[in-house]
PDB file of C-alpha atoms in Angstrom:
ATOM      1  CA  UNK A 185      -4.790   4.094  43.264  1.00  0.00           C
ATOM      2  CA  UNK A 186      -1.876   3.043  40.697  1.00  0.00           C
ATOM      3  CA  UNK A 187      -4.339  -0.011  39.636  1.00  0.00           C
ATOM      4  CA  UNK A 188      -6.811   3.451  38.939  1.00  0.00           C
ATOM      5  CA  UNK A 189      -3.830   5.555  36.914  1.00  0.00           C
ATOM      6  CA  UNK A 190      -2.724   2.571  34.758  1.00  0.00           C
ATOM      7  CA  UNK A 191      -6.807   1.319  33.983  1.00  0.00           C
ATOM      8  CA  UNK A 192      -6.448   5.289  33.008  1.00  0.00           C
ATOM      9  CA  UNK A 193      -3.586   5.585  31.181  1.00  0.00           C
ATOM     10  CA  UNK A 194      -5.019   2.215  29.186  1.00  0.00           C
ATOM     11  CA  UNK A 195      -8.114   3.867  28.916  1.00  0.00           C
ATOM     12  CA  UNK A 196      -7.180   6.905  27.791  1.00  0.00           C
ATOM     13  CA  UNK A 197      -4.895   5.310  25.035  1.00  0.00           C
ATOM     14  CA  UNK A 198      -8.159   2.372  23.661  1.00  0.00           C
ATOM     15  CA  UNK A 199      -9.968   5.905  23.261  1.00  0.00           C
ATOM     16  CA  UNK A 200      -7.374   7.851  20.765  1.00  0.00           C
ATOM     17  CA  UNK A 201      -7.217   4.911  18.746  1.00  0.00           C
ATOM     18  CA  UNK A 202     -11.145   4.508  18.358  1.00  0.00           C
ATOM     19  CA  UNK A 203     -10.472   8.309  17.687  1.00  0.00           C
ATOM     20  CA  UNK A 204      -7.723   7.143  14.765  1.00  0.00           C
ATOM     21  CA  UNK A 205      -9.830   4.598  13.221  1.00  0.00           C
ATOM     22  CA  UNK A 206     -13.220   5.749  12.766  1.00  0.00           C
ATOM     23  CA  UNK A 207     -12.880   9.704  13.092  1.00  0.00           C
ATOM     24  CA  UNK A 208      -9.060  11.354  12.155  1.00  0.00           C
ATOM     25  CA  UNK A 209      -7.508   7.915   9.191  1.00  0.00           C
ATOM     26  CA  UNK A 210      -4.421   8.121   8.798  1.00  0.00           C
ATOM     27  CA  UNK A 211      -1.199   8.135  11.306  1.00  0.00           C
ATOM     28  CA  UNK A 212      -2.501  11.549  13.139  1.00  0.00           C
ATOM     29  CA  UNK A 213      -1.608  12.587  16.127  1.00  0.00           C
ATOM     30  CA  UNK A 214      -3.991  10.695  18.189  1.00  0.00           C
ATOM     31  CA  UNK A 215      -2.536   7.258  16.860  1.00  0.00           C
ATOM     32  CA  UNK A 216       1.295   7.772  18.230  1.00  0.00           C
ATOM     33  CA  UNK A 217      -0.576   9.656  21.098  1.00  0.00           C
ATOM     34  CA  UNK A 218      -2.545   6.118  20.968  1.00  0.00           C
ATOM     35  CA  UNK A 219       0.430   4.319  21.291  1.00  0.00           C
ATOM     36  CA  UNK A 220       2.672   6.380  23.484  1.00  0.00           C
ATOM     37  CA  UNK A 221       0.196   5.896  26.459  1.00  0.00           C
ATOM     38  CA  UNK A 222      -0.581   2.314  25.852  1.00  0.00           C
ATOM     39  CA  UNK A 223       3.447   2.367  26.200  1.00  0.00           C
ATOM     40  CA  UNK A 224       3.793   4.704  28.944  1.00  0.00           C
ATOM     41  CA  UNK A 225       1.123   2.407  30.141  1.00  0.00           C
ATOM     42  CA  UNK A 226       2.736  -0.990  29.872  1.00  0.00           C
ATOM     43  CA  UNK A 227       6.164   1.009  31.215  1.00  0.00           C
ATOM     44  CA  UNK A 228       4.179   2.028  34.433  1.00  0.00           C
ATOM     45  CA  UNK A 229       2.143  -1.016  35.138  1.00  0.00           C
ATOM     46  CA  UNK A 230       6.299  -3.267  35.405  1.00  0.00           C
ATOM     47  CA  UNK A 231       7.865  -0.175  37.576  1.00  0.00           C
ATOM     48  CA  UNK A 232       5.034   0.185  39.939  1.00  0.00           C
ATOM     49  CA  UNK A 233       3.205  -2.814  40.177  1.00  0.00           C
ATOM     50  CA  UNK A 234       5.372  -5.236  39.352  1.00  0.00           C
ATOM     51  CA  UNK A 235       6.336  -8.311  36.471  1.00  0.00           C
ATOM     52  CA  UNK A 236       3.380 -10.049  36.900  1.00  0.00           C
ATOM     53  CA  UNK A 237       1.075  -6.642  37.073  1.00  0.00           C
ATOM     54  CA  UNK A 238       3.183  -5.555  33.653  1.00  0.00           C
ATOM     55  CA  UNK A 239       3.349  -9.118  31.621  1.00  0.00           C
ATOM     56  CA  UNK A 240      -0.596  -8.710  32.318  1.00  0.00           C
ATOM     57  CA  UNK A 241      -1.066  -5.015  31.602  1.00  0.00           C
ATOM     58  CA  UNK A 242       0.708  -5.982  27.898  1.00  0.00           C
ATOM     59  CA  UNK A 243      -1.531  -8.648  27.182  1.00  0.00           C
ATOM     60  CA  UNK A 244      -4.787  -6.156  27.842  1.00  0.00           C
ATOM     61  CA  UNK A 245      -2.985  -3.887  25.768  1.00  0.00           C
ATOM     62  CA  UNK A 246      -2.881  -6.500  23.198  1.00  0.00           C
ATOM     63  CA  UNK A 247      -6.085  -7.425  23.824  1.00  0.00           C
ATOM     64  CA  UNK A 248      -7.603  -3.900  23.616  1.00  0.00           C
ATOM     65  CA  UNK A 249      -5.988  -3.094  20.088  1.00  0.00           C
ATOM     66  CA  UNK A 250      -6.787  -6.554  18.504  1.00  0.00           C
ATOM     67  CA  UNK A 251     -10.615  -5.955  19.594  1.00  0.00           C
ATOM     68  CA  UNK A 252     -10.348  -2.182  19.012  1.00  0.00           C
ATOM     69  CA  UNK A 253      -9.123  -3.244  15.321  1.00  0.00           C
ATOM     70  CA  UNK A 254     -11.665  -5.813  14.678  1.00  0.00           C
ATOM     71  CA  UNK A 255     -14.311  -3.683  15.539  1.00  0.00           C
ATOM     72  CA  UNK A 256     -13.245  -1.328  13.489  1.00  0.00           C
ATOM     73  CA  UNK A 257     -13.001  -3.426  10.370  1.00  0.00           C
ATOM     74  CA  UNK A 258     -16.687  -4.956  11.574  1.00  0.00           C
ATOM     75  CA  UNK A 259     -18.377  -1.261  10.998  1.00  0.00           C
ATOM     76  CA  UNK A 260     -19.213   0.389   8.052  1.00  0.00           C
ATOM     77  CA  UNK A 261     -17.157   3.272   9.133  1.00  0.00           C
ATOM     78  CA  UNK A 262     -14.045   0.748   6.769  1.00  0.00           C
ATOM     79  CA  UNK A 263     -16.299   0.970   4.020  1.00  0.00           C
ATOM     80  CA  UNK A 264     -16.537   5.177   3.794  1.00  0.00           C
ATOM     81  CA  UNK A 265     -12.828   4.991   3.319  1.00  0.00           C
ATOM     82  CA  UNK A 266     -12.682   2.323   0.286  1.00  0.00           C
ATOM     83  CA  UNK A 267     -12.621   3.283  -3.016  1.00  0.00           C
ATOM     84  CA  UNK A 268     -16.056   1.640  -5.281  1.00  0.00           C
ATOM     85  CA  UNK A 269     -14.586   3.263  -8.718  1.00  0.00           C
ATOM     86  CA  UNK A 270     -12.930   1.011 -10.960  1.00  0.00           C
ATOM     87  CA  UNK A 271     -11.087   1.716 -14.198  1.00  0.00           C
ATOM     88  CA  UNK A 272     -13.554   0.545 -17.432  1.00  0.00           C
ATOM     89  CA  UNK A 273     -10.565   0.355 -19.791  1.00  0.00           C
ATOM     90  CA  UNK A 274      -7.061   1.290 -19.544  1.00  0.00           C
ATOM     91  CA  UNK A 275      -5.980   4.023 -22.096  1.00  0.00           C
ATOM     92  CA  UNK A 276      -5.044   2.123 -25.219  1.00  0.00           C
ATOM     93  CA  UNK A 277      -1.745   3.582 -26.095  1.00  0.00           C
ATOM     94  CA  UNK A 278      -0.742   1.584 -29.268  1.00  0.00           C
ATOM     95  CA  UNK A 279      -4.628   3.235 -30.833  1.00  0.00           C
ATOM     96  CA  UNK A 280      -4.067   6.312 -29.753  1.00  0.00           C
ATOM     97  CA  UNK A 281      -0.703   6.229 -31.319  1.00  0.00           C
ATOM     98  CA  UNK A 282      -1.210   4.107 -34.553  1.00  0.00           C
ATOM     99  CA  UNK A 283       1.184   1.831 -33.510  1.00  0.00           C
ATOM    100  CA  UNK A 284       0.512  -1.203 -35.393  1.00  0.00           C
ATOM    101  CA  UNK A 285       2.216  -4.371 -35.210  1.00  0.00           C
ATOM    102  CA  UNK A 286       5.597  -5.186 -37.369  1.00  0.00           C
ATOM    103  CA  UNK A 287       6.286  -0.918 -36.505  1.00  0.00           C
ATOM    104  CA  UNK A 288       9.787  -0.545 -35.883  1.00  0.00           C
ATOM    105  CA  UNK A 289      11.178   1.490 -33.079  1.00  0.00           C
ATOM    106  CA  UNK A 290      14.579   1.412 -30.388  1.00  0.00           C
ATOM    107  CA  UNK A 291      14.756   1.441 -27.393  1.00  0.00           C
ATOM    108  CA  UNK A 292      14.883   4.454 -24.987  1.00  0.00           C
ATOM    109  CA  UNK A 293      16.184   2.358 -22.045  1.00  0.00           C
ATOM    110  CA  UNK A 294      17.602  -0.718 -21.072  1.00  0.00           C
ATOM    111  CA  UNK A 295      14.685  -3.709 -22.131  1.00  0.00           C
ATOM    112  CA  UNK A 296      14.341  -6.420 -18.552  1.00  0.00           C
ATOM    113  CA  UNK A 297      11.251  -6.818 -19.537  1.00  0.00           C
ATOM    114  CA  UNK A 298       9.907  -4.221 -19.090  1.00  0.00           C
ATOM    115  CA  UNK A 299      10.914  -0.534 -20.561  1.00  0.00           C
ATOM    116  CA  UNK A 300      10.444   2.259 -21.968  1.00  0.00           C
ATOM    117  CA  UNK A 301      10.929   2.637 -26.280  1.00  0.00           C
ATOM    118  CA  UNK A 302      10.395   5.586 -28.807  1.00  0.00           C
ATOM    119  CA  UNK A 303       7.508   4.817 -32.004  1.00  0.00           C
ATOM    120  CA  UNK A 304       7.230   7.659 -34.060  1.00  0.00           C
ATOM    121  CA  UNK A 305       8.994   9.784 -31.463  1.00  0.00           C
ATOM    122  CA  UNK A 306       7.168   9.616 -28.953  1.00  0.00           C
ATOM    123  CA  UNK A 307       8.195   8.026 -26.248  1.00  0.00           C
ATOM    124  CA  UNK A 308       6.083   4.408 -24.852  1.00  0.00           C
ATOM    125  CA  UNK A 309       6.264   1.330 -22.335  1.00  0.00           C
ATOM    126  CA  UNK A 310       6.969  -2.332 -23.492  1.00  0.00           C
ATOM    127  CA  UNK A 311       7.367  -5.272 -23.035  1.00  0.00           C
ATOM    128  CA  UNK A 312       9.962  -7.369 -24.317  1.00  0.00           C
ATOM    129  CA  UNK A 313       9.352 -11.055 -25.521  1.00  0.00           C
ATOM    130  CA  UNK A 314      13.053 -11.753 -25.551  1.00  0.00           C
ATOM    131  CA  UNK A 315      14.573 -10.834 -22.714  1.00  0.00           C
ATOM    132  CA  UNK A 316      17.137  -8.628 -22.426  1.00  0.00           C
ATOM    133  CA  UNK A 317      17.497  -6.014 -25.138  1.00  0.00           C
ATOM    134  CA  UNK A 318      20.351  -3.505 -24.319  1.00  0.00           C
ATOM    135  CA  UNK A 319      18.943   0.609 -24.461  1.00  0.00           C
ATOM    136  CA  UNK A 320      19.445   2.365 -28.322  1.00  0.00           C
ATOM    137  CA  UNK A 321      18.426  -1.209 -29.468  1.00  0.00           C
ATOM    138  CA  UNK A 322      15.946  -1.682 -33.103  1.00  0.00           C
ATOM    139  CA  UNK A 323      13.124  -3.302 -31.951  1.00  0.00           C
ATOM    140  CA  UNK A 324       9.529  -4.259 -33.522  1.00  0.00           C
ATOM    141  CA  UNK A 325       6.174  -4.710 -31.927  1.00  0.00           C
ATOM    142  CA  UNK A 326       5.432  -8.492 -32.639  1.00  0.00           C
ATOM    143  CA  UNK A 327       1.577  -8.618 -30.697  1.00  0.00           C
ATOM    144  CA  UNK A 328       0.019  -5.578 -28.893  1.00  0.00           C
ATOM    145  CA  UNK A 329      -2.761  -6.407 -26.727  1.00  0.00           C
ATOM    146  CA  UNK A 330      -5.327  -3.775 -25.253  1.00  0.00           C
ATOM    147  CA  UNK A 331      -2.922  -1.597 -23.862  1.00  0.00           C
ATOM    148  CA  UNK A 332       0.552  -3.818 -23.619  1.00  0.00           C
ATOM    149  CA  UNK A 333       3.433  -3.192 -26.628  1.00  0.00           C
ATOM    150  CA  UNK A 334       5.378  -6.492 -26.792  1.00  0.00           C
ATOM    151  CA  UNK A 335       8.722  -5.418 -29.211  1.00  0.00           C
ATOM    152  CA  UNK A 336      11.626  -7.456 -29.735  1.00  0.00           C
ATOM    153  CA  UNK A 337      14.882  -7.613 -31.770  1.00  0.00           C
ATOM    154  CA  UNK A 338      14.147  -6.166 -35.217  1.00  0.00           C
ATOM    155  CA  UNK A 339      15.578  -8.461 -37.335  1.00  0.00           C
TER     156      UNK A 339
END
C-alpha cells in the first residue's frame, strides 16, 4: 500500500510539473506544489519504505524531472513563448539630438567606462575612451558609432 501511495505522490508531482511547463508558464502554484510533492514523496519513501527505496525514489524523481523538461524542450510549446521580433535598428541618440564629433558637454555621473553626460542640457549615455572620468568634468565627443557616443576629457 505504501508503494502505491508513493507512486501516486510522484505521479501527481510529474503531472503538476508538466502543467506548469505546458499550460501555466512562470512560477505558479502548480510548480511550487510539484516541488512540495517531490520532496514529500522522497521523505515518505525514506520514512515508510527504507533507505534503499528512498535513494531509488530520489533517482526516479530526478529522472522524471529531467525527462519532463526534455519533453518540454523538444515540444513546439516552447516556440510559443519565444520572442520572435527583433529591433531592426537602435535609436540613434546622437542623430536625434544633433550631436557631432568635437561637441563639448559635461559629465553628470562618474564615467568608469560608461555613464551619463549632458549635451545641450539633455542627459545622454556615453562611453569614456580614457577610462575613469569624474563627474562635472568637461568632455568632448571623440566618435559616434551607431547609437554609441564615445567621449574624452576636454583638452
